[in-house]
PDB file of C-alpha atoms in Angstrom:
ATOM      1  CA  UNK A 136     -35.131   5.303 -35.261  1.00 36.00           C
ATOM      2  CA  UNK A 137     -32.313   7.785 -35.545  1.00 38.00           C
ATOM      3  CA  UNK A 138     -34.733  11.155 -35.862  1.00 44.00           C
ATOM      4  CA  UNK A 139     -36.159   9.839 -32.875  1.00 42.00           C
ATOM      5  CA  UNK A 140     -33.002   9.689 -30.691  1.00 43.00           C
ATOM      6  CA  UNK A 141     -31.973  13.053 -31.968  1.00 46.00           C
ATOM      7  CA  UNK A 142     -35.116  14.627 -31.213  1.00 47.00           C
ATOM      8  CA  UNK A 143     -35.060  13.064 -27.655  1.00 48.00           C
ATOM      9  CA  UNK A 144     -31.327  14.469 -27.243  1.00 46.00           C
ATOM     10  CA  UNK A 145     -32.847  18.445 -28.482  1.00 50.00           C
ATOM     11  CA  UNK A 146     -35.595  17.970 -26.360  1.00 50.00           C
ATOM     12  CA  UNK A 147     -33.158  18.950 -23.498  1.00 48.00           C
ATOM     13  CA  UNK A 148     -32.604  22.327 -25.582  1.00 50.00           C
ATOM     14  CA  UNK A 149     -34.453  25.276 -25.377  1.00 46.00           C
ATOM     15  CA  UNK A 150     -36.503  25.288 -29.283  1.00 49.00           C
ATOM     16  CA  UNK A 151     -39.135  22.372 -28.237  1.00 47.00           C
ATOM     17  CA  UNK A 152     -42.104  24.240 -30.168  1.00 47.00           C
ATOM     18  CA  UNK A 153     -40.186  24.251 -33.632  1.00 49.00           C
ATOM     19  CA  UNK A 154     -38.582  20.484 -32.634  1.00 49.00           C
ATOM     20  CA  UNK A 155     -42.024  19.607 -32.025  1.00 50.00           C
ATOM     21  CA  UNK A 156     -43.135  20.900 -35.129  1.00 51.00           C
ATOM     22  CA  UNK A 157     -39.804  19.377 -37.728  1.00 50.00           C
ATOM     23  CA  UNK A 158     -40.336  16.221 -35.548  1.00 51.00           C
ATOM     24  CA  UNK A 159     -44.571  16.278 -36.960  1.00 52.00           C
ATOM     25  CA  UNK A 160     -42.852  16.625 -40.247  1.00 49.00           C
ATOM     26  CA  UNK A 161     -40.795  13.842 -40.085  1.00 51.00           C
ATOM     27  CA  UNK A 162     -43.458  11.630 -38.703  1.00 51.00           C
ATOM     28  CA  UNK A 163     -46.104  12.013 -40.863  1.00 58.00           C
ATOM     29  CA  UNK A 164     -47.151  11.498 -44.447  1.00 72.00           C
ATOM     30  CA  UNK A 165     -46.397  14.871 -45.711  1.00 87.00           C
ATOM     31  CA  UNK A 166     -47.877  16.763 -48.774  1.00 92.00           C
ATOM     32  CA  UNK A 167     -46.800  18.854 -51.426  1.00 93.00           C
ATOM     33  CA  UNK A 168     -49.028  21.674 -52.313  1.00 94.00           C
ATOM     34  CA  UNK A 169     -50.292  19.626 -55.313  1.00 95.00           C
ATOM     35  CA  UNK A 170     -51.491  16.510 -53.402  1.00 95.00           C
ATOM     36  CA  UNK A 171     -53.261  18.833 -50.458  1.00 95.00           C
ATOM     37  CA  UNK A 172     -54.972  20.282 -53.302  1.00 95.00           C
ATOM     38  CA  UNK A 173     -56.077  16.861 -54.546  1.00 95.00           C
ATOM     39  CA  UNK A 174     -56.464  15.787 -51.028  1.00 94.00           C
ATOM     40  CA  UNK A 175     -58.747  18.863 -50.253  1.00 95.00           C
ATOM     41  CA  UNK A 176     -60.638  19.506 -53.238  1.00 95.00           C
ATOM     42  CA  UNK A 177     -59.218  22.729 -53.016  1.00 94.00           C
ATOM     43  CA  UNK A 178     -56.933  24.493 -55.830  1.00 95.00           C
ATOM     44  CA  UNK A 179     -53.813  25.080 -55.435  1.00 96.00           C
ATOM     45  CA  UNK A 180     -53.934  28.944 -56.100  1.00 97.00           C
ATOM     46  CA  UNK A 181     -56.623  29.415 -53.195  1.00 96.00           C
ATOM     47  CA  UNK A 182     -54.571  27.339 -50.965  1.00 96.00           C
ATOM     48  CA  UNK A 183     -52.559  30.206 -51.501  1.00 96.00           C
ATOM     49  CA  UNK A 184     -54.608  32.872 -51.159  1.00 96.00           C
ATOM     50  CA  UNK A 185     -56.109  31.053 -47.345  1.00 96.00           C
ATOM     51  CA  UNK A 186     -52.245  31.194 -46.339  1.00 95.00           C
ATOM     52  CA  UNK A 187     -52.010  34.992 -47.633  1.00 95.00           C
ATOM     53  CA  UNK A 188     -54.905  35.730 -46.014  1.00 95.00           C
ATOM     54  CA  UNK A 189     -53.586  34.609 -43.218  1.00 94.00           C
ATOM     55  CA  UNK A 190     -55.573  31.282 -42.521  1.00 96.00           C
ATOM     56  CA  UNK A 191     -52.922  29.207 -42.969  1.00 95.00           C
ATOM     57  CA  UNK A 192     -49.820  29.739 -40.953  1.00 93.00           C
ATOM     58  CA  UNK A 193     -46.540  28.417 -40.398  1.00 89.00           C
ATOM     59  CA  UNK A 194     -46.179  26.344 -43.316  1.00 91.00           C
ATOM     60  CA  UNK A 195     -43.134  24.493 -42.908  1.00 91.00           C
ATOM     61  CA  UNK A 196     -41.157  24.449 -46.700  1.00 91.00           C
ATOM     62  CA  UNK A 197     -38.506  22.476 -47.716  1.00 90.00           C
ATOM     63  CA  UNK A 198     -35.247  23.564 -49.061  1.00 90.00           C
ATOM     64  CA  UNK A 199     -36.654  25.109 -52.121  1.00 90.00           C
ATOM     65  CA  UNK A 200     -39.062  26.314 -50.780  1.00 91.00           C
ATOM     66  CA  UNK A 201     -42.108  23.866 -51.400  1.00 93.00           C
ATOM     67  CA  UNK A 202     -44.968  24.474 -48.838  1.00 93.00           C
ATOM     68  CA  UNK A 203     -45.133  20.944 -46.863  1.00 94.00           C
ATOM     69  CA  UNK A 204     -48.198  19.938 -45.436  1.00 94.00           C
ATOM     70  CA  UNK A 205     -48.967  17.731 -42.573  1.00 93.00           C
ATOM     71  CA  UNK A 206     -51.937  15.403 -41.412  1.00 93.00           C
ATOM     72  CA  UNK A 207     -53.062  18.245 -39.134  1.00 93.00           C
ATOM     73  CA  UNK A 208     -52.856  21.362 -41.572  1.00 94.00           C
ATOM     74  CA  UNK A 209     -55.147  19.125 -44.178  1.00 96.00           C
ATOM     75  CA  UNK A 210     -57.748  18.624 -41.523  1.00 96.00           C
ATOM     76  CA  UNK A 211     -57.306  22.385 -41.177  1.00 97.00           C
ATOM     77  CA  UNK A 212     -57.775  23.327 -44.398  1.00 97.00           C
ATOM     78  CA  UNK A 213     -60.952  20.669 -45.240  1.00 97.00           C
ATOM     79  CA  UNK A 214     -62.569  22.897 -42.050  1.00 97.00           C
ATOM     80  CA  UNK A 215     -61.865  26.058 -43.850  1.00 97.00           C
ATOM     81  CA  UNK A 216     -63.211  24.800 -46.925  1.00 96.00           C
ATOM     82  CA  UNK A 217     -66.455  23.577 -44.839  1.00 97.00           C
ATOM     83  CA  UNK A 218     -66.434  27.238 -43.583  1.00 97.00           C
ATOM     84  CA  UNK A 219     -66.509  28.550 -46.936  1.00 96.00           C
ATOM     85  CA  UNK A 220     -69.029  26.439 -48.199  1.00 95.00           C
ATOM     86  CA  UNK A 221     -70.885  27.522 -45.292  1.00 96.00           C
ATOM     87  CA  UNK A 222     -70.681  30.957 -46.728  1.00 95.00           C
ATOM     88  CA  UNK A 223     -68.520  32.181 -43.776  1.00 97.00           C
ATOM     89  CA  UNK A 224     -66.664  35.633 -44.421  1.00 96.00           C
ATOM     90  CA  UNK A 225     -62.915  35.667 -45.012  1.00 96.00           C
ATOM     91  CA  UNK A 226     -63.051  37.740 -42.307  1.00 96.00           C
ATOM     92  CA  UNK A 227     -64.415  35.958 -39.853  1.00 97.00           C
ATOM     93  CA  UNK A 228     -62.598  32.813 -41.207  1.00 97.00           C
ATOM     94  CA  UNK A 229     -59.106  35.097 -40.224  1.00 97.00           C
ATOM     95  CA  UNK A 230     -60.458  36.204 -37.113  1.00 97.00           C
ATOM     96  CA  UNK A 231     -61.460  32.353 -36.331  1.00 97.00           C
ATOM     97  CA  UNK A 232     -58.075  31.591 -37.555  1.00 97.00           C
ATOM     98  CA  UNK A 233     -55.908  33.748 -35.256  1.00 97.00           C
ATOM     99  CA  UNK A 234     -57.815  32.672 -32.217  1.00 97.00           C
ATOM    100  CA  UNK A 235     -57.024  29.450 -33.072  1.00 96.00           C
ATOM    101  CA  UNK A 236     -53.494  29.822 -33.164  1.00 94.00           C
ATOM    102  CA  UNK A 237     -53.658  31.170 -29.401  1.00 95.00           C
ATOM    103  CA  UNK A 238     -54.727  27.625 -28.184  1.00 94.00           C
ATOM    104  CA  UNK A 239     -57.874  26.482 -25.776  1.00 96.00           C
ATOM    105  CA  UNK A 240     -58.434  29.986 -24.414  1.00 97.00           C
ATOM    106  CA  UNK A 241     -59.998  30.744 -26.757  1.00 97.00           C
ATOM    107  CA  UNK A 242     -62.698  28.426 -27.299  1.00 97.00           C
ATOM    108  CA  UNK A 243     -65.125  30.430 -26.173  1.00 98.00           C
ATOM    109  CA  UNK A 244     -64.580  33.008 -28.711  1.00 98.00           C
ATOM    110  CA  UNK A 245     -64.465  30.769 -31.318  1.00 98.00           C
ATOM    111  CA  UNK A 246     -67.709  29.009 -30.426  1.00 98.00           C
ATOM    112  CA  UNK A 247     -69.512  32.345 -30.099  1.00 98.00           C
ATOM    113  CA  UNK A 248     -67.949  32.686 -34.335  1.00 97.00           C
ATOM    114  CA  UNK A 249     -69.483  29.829 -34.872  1.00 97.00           C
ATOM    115  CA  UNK A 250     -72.895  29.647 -33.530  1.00 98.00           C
ATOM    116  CA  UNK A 251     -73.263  33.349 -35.131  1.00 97.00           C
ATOM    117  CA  UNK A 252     -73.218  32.107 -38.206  1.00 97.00           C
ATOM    118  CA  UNK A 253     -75.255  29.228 -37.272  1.00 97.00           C
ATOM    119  CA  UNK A 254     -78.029  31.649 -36.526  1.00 98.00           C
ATOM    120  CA  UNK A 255     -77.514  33.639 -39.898  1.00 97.00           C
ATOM    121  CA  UNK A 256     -77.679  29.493 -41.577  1.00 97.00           C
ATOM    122  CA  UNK A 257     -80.650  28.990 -39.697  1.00 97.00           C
ATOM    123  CA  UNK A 258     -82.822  32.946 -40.908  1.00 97.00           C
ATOM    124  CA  UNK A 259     -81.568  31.994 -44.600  1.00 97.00           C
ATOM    125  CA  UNK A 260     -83.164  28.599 -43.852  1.00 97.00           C
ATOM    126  CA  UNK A 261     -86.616  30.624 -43.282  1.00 98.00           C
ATOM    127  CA  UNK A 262     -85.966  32.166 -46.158  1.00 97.00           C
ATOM    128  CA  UNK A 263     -85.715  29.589 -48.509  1.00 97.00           C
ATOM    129  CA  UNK A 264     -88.363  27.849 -47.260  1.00 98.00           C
ATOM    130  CA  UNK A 265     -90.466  30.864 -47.921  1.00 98.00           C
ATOM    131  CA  UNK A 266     -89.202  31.080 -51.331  1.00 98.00           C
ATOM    132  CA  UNK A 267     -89.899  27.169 -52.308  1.00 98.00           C
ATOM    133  CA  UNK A 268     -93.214  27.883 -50.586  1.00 98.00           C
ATOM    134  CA  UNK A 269     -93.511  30.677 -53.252  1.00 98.00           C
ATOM    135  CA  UNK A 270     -92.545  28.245 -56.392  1.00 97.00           C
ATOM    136  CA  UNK A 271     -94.728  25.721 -55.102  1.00 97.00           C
ATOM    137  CA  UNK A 272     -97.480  27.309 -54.955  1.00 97.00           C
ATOM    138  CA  UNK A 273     -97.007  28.994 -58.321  1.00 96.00           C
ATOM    139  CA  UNK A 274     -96.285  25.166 -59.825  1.00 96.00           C
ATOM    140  CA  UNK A 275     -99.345  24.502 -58.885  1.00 95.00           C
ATOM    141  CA  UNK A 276    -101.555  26.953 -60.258  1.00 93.00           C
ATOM    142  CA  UNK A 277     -99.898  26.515 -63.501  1.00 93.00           C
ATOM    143  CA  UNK A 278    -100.668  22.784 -63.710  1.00 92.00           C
ATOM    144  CA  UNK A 279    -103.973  23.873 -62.740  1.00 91.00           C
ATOM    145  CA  UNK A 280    -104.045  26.376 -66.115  1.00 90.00           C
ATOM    146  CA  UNK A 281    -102.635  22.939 -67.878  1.00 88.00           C
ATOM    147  CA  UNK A 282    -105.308  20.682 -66.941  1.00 88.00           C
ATOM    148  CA  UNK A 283    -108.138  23.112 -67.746  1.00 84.00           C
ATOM    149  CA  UNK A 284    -108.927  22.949 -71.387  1.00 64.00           C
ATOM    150  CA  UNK A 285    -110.055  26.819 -71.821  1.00 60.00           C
ATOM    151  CA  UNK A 286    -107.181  28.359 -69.147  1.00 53.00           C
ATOM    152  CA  UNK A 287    -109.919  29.078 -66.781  1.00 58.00           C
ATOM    153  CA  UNK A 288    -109.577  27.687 -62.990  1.00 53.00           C
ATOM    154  CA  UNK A 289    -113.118  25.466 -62.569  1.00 49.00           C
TER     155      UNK A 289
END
């Protein structure tokens, strides 16, 4: 495989990070911004908006300037989407994003982002509970009123 021969020959050179990264690119199945947004179930115009924000980074684009996406930033942006669903703050998506970029050092930090807003999932878990609790109850006492000819609880 020719790419691979040159990239072997560059890895003697002094850019390995971005040969590492064109090499990715040429290696995997890549993605155009449509298909991730197919792929992701996300729109196109907040994939967008995650890499403006600054939760996507270092797109690689082609000659026109097409955002190309890899196996890897995919992954990366189904998590994000998880996050979001999860009700997680932009904010603290970014924050969770930049630590990320700095590598394994900083898995502590992001674990600590995490199970903070596991604990806020959990109280709004009490809370909802509380409130079916609520409807339940008040279900009941109106089939209660239906059953009873007259509206009066026997």
């Amino acid at each position: 495989f020719s790419y691979k021969i040159n990239f072997e020959k560059f890895l003697n050179g002094y850019c390995v990070k971005v040969t590492l990264r064109w090499y990715s690119l040429l290696m995997e199945k890549n993605l155009y911004i449509k298909q991730a947004s197919e792929t992701t179930g996300l729109s196109a115009p907040n994939i967008r908006y995650y890499e403006k924000e600054g939760l996507i980074k270092n797109l690689a684009r082609n000659e026109v300037g097409e955002r190309i996406f890899t196996d890897a930033e995919i992954d990366w942006i189904l998590f994000l989407k998880k996050l979001r669903d999860m009700d997680v703050p932009i904010a603290k998506m970014r924050e969770y994003a930049n630590l990320r970029e700095q590598g394994n050092p900083t898995a502590t930090a992001r674990k600590k982002i995490l199970e903070e807003h596991r604990k806020i999932m959990l109280e709004k878990i009490v809370l909802i509970n509380e409130q079916i609790k609520l409807l339940d109850d008040k279900i009941i006492y109106y089939e209660t009123l239906e059953n009873n000819e007259n509206g009066v609880v026997k």
